[in-house]
Structures are given as C-alpha cells and as structure tokens.
PDB file of C-alpha atoms in Angstrom:
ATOM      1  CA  UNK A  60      -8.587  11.446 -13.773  1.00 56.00           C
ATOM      2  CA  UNK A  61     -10.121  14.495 -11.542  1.00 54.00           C
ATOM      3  CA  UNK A  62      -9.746  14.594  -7.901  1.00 61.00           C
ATOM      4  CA  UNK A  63     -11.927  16.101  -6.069  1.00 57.00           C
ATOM      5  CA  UNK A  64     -11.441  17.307  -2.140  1.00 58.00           C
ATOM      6  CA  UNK A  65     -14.202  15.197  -0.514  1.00 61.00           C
ATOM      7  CA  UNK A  66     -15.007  18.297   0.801  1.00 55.00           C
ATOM      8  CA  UNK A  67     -15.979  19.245  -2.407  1.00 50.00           C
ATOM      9  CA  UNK A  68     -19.206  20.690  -3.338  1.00 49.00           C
ATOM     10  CA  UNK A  69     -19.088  21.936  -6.643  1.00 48.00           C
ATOM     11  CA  UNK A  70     -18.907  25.558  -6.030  1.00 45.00           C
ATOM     12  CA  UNK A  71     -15.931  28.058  -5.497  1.00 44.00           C
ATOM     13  CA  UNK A  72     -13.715  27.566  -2.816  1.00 45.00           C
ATOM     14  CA  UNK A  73     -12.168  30.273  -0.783  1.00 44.00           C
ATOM     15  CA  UNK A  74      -8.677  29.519   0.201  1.00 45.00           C
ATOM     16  CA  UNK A  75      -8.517  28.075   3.563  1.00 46.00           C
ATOM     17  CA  UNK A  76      -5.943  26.064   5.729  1.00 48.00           C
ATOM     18  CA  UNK A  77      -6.651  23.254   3.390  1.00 48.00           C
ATOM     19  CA  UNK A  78      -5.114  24.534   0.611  1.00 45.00           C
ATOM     20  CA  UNK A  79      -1.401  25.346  -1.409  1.00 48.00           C
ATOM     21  CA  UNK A  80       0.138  28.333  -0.364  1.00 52.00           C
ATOM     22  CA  UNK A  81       0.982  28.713  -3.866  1.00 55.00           C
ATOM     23  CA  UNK A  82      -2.088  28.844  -5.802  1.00 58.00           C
ATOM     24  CA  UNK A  83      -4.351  28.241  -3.728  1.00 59.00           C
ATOM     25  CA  UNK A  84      -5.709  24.810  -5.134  1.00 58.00           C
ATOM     26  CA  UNK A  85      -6.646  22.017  -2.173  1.00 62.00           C
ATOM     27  CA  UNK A  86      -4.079  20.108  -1.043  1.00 77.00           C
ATOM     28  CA  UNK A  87      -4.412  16.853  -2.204  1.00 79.00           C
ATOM     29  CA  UNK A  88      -1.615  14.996  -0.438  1.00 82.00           C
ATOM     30  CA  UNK A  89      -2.884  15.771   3.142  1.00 82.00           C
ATOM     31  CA  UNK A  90      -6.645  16.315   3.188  1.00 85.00           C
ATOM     32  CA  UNK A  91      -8.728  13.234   2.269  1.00 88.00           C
ATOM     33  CA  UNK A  92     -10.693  13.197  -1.822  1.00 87.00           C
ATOM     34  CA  UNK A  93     -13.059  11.399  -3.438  1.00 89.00           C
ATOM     35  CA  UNK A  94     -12.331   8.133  -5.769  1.00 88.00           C
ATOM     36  CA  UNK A  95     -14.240   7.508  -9.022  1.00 87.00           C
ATOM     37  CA  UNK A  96     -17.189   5.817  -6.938  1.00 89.00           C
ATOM     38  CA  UNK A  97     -17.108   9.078  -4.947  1.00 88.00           C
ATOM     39  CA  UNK A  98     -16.000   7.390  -1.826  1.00 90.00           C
ATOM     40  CA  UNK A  99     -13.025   9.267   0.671  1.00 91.00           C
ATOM     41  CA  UNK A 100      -9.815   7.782   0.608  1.00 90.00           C
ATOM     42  CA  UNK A 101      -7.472   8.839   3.446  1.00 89.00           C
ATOM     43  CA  UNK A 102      -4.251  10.659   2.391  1.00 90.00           C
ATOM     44  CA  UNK A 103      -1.037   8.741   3.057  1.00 89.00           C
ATOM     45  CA  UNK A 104       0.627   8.947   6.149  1.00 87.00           C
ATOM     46  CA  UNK A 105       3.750   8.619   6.218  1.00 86.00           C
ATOM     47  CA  UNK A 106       4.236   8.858  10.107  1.00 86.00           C
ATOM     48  CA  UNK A 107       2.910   5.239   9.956  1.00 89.00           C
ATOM     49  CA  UNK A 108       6.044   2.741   9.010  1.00 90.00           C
ATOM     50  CA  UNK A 109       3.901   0.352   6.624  1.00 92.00           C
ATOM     51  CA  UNK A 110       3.475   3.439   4.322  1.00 92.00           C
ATOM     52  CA  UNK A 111       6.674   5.284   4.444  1.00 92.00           C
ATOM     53  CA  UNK A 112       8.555   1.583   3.917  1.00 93.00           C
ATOM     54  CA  UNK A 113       6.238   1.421   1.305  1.00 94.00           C
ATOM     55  CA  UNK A 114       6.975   4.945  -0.311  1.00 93.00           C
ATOM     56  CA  UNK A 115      10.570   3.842  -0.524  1.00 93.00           C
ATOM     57  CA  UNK A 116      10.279   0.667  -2.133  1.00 94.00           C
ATOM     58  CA  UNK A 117       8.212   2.018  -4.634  1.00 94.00           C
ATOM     59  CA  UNK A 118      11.300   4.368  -5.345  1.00 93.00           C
ATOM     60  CA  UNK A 119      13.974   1.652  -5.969  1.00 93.00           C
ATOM     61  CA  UNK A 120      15.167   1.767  -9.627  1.00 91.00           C
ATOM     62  CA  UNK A 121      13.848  -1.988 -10.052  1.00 92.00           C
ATOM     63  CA  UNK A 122      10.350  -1.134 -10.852  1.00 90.00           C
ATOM     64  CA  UNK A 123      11.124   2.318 -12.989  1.00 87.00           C
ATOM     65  CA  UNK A 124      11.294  -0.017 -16.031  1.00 86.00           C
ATOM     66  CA  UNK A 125       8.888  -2.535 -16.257  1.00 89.00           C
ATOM     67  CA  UNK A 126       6.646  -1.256 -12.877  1.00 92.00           C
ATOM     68  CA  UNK A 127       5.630  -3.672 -10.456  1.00 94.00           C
ATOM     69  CA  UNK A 128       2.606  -5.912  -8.883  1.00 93.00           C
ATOM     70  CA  UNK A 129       1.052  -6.263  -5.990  1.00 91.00           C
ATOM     71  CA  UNK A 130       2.568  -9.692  -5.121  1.00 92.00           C
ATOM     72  CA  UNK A 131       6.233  -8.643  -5.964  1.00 93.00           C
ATOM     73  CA  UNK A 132       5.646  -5.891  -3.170  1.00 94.00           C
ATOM     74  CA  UNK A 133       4.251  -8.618  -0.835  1.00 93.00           C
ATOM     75  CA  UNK A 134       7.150 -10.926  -1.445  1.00 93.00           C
ATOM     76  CA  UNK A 135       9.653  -7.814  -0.453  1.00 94.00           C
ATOM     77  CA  UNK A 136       7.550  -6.535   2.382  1.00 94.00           C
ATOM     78  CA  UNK A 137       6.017  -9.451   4.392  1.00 93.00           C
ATOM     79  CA  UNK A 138       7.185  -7.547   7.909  1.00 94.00           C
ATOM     80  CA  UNK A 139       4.946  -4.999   7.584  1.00 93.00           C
ATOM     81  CA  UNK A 140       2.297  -6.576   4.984  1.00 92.00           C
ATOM     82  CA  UNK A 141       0.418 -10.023   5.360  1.00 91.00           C
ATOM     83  CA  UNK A 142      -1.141 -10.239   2.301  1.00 90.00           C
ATOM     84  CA  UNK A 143      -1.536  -8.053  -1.410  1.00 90.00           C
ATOM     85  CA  UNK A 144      -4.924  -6.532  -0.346  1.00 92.00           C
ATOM     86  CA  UNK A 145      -3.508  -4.520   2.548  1.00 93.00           C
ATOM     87  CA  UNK A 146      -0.593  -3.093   0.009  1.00 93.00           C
ATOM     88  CA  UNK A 147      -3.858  -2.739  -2.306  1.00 93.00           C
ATOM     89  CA  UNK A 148      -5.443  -0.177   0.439  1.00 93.00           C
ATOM     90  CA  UNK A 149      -2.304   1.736   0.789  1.00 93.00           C
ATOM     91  CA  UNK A 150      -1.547   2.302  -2.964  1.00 93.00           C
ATOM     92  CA  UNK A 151      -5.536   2.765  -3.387  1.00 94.00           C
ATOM     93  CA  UNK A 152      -4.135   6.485  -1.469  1.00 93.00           C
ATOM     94  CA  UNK A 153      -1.555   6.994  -3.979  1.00 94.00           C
ATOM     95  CA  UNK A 154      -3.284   6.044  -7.197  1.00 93.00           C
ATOM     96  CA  UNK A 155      -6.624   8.365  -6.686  1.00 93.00           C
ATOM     97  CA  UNK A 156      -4.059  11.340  -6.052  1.00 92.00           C
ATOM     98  CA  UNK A 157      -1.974  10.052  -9.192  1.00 92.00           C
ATOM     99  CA  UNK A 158       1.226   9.173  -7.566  1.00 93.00           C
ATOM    100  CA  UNK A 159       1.131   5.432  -9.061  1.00 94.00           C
ATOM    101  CA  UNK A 160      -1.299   4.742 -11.988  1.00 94.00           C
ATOM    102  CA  UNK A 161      -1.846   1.182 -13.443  1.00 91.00           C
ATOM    103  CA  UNK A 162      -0.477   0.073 -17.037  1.00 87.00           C
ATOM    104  CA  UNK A 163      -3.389   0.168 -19.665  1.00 86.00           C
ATOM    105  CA  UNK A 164      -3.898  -3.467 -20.659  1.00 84.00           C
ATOM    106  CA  UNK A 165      -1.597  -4.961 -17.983  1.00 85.00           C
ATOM    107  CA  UNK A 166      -1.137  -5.987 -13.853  1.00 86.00           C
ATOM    108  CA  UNK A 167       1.944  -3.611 -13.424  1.00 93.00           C
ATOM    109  CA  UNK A 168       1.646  -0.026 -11.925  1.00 94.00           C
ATOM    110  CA  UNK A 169       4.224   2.527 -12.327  1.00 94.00           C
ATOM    111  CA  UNK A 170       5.091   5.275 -10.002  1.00 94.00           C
ATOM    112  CA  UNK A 171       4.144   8.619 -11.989  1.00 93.00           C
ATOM    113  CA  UNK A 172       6.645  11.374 -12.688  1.00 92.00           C
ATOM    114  CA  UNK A 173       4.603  14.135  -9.872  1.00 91.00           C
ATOM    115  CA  UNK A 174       4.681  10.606  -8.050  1.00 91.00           C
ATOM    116  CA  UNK A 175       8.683  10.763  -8.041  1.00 92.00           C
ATOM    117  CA  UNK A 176       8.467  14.007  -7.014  1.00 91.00           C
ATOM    118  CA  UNK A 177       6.489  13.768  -4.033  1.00 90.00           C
ATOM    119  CA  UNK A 178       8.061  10.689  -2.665  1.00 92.00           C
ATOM    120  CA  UNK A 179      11.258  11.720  -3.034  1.00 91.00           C
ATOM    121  CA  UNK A 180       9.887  14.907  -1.129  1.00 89.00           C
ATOM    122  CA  UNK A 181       8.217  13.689   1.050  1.00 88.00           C
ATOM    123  CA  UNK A 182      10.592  10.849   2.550  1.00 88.00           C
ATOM    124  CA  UNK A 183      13.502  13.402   2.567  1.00 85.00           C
ATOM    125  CA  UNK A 184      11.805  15.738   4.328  1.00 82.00           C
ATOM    126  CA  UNK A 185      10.687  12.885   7.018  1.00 80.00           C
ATOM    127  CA  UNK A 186      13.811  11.538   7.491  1.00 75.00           C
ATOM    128  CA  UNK A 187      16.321  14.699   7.398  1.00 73.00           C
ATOM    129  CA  UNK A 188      14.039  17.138   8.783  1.00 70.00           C
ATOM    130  CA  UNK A 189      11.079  16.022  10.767  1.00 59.00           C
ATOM    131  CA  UNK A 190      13.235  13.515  12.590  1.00 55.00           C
ATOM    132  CA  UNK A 191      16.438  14.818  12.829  1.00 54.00           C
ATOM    133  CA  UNK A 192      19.162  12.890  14.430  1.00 54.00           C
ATOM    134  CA  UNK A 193      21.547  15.028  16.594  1.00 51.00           C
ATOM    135  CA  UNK A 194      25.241  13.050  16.226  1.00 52.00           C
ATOM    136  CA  UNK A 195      27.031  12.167  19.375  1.00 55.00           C
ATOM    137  CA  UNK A 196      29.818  14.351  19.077  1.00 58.00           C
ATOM    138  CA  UNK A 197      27.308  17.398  18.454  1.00 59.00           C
ATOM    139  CA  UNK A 198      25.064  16.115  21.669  1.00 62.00           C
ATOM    140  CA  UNK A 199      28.443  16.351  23.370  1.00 66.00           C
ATOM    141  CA  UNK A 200      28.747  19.795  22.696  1.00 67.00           C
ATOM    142  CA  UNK A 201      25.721  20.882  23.510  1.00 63.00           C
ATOM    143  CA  UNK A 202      25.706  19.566  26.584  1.00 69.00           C
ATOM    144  CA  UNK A 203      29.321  20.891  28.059  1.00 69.00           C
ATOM    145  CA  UNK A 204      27.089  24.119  26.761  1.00 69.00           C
ATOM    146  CA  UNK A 205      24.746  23.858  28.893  1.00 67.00           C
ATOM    147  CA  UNK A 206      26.850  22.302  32.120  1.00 67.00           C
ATOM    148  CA  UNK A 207      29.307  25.212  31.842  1.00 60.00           C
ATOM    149  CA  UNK A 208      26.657  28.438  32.209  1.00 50.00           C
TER     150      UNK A 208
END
C-alpha cells in the first residue's frame, strides 16, 4: 500500500513544516493522505477521547493473537461508540497510514508492528507529557515557593 500526502502532486517535494525532521519524508500521522479511491482521510486525533480510548484498546494483549472485529470493539466501547460504522471511520485513519491492516481472507484486523510503535508513542507521550499531572505534594511546594518571595 502507498500513501500519498493529499497534498501530493506527483512531483518533488521540498521539505516544509509538513514533513520528518529526520528525512525529510511527509508526515503521515499528522497531515491528512489520500486512500486507494484517492479520497483525504483525516489523521487521528488523539486530543479527541473516542480515538485515544480507541488507540488503547487496540493495544491490549487480547487482540495481538487472533486480532479483532469491529463488533468486539463496539461491545467494549459503547460509551464513546453507538454503532461499528463510527469505529469503522476512526480505524479507516489508521489503516490507510498502516497502523491496523485487515487479515487476508478473514473479518479480523491486526494492529501492525510500526502500528505498536506509534500507539504506544503516541499515547505515552499524551498522557505523561502533553498533560502532565503536577502531584499534590509537589503543587504544595511550589506554592509555599511562590508565597514566601
């Protein structure tokens, strides 16, 4: 499978803010690409609970073996999903960036092993850096800092 930024126009790119700083290939995981019908698909967002709840069921070592369907996730989410085809539309923007790819010649998808990587990543930098949580004792601290200059 090829993915394409939907900015995409066939010719050569000059690294911009949409791309790695490694090596300078887009960046997939935040700017939006094209399926195989050539239609944009959002990236995740994982600022929105749905998807990150979703990101970290899809980790949980009960679906590394066999993988799992649409309508297990459904059964295990139904706070934050109502029905299989809105889990459908969020893993549609994981599968066309090859986080989660589908089992040839059965219903089950399987998280991929970049997939591991960036949802690990990406939910561990969420919750222990982007929203850190300051302790009460440290809060404490801080504040008998700022009362005493």
């Amino acid at each position: 499978m090829t993915i394409m930024p939907a900015s995409s126009t066939g010719s050569e790119e000059t690294p911009s803010s949409s791309t790695t700083k490694c090596d300078g290939e887009p960046d997939i995981f935040s700017n939006p690409v094209l399926d195989h019908l050539n239609k944009k698909v959002t990236p995740p967002d994982l600022r929105k609970d749905r998807q990150f709840i979703l990101c970290e069921e899809l980790l949980k070592p009960k679906y590394s073996l066999y993988g799992f369907k649409t309508a297990d996730l459904t059964a295990v989410l139904p706070q934050y999903f109502r029905n299989s085809t809105q889990i459908r539309y969020e893993l549609k923007k994981l599968i066309v960036r090859g986080i989660v790819e589908k089992k040839k010649s059965q219903s089950f998808y399987t998280v991929t092993g970049l997939g591991w990587k960036w949802l690990w990543t990406s939910i561990t930098s969420k919750s222990y850096f982007e929203n850190p949580i300051i302790s009460k004792s440290f809060k404490e601290v801080l504040i008998a800092i700022f009362i005493i200059d």
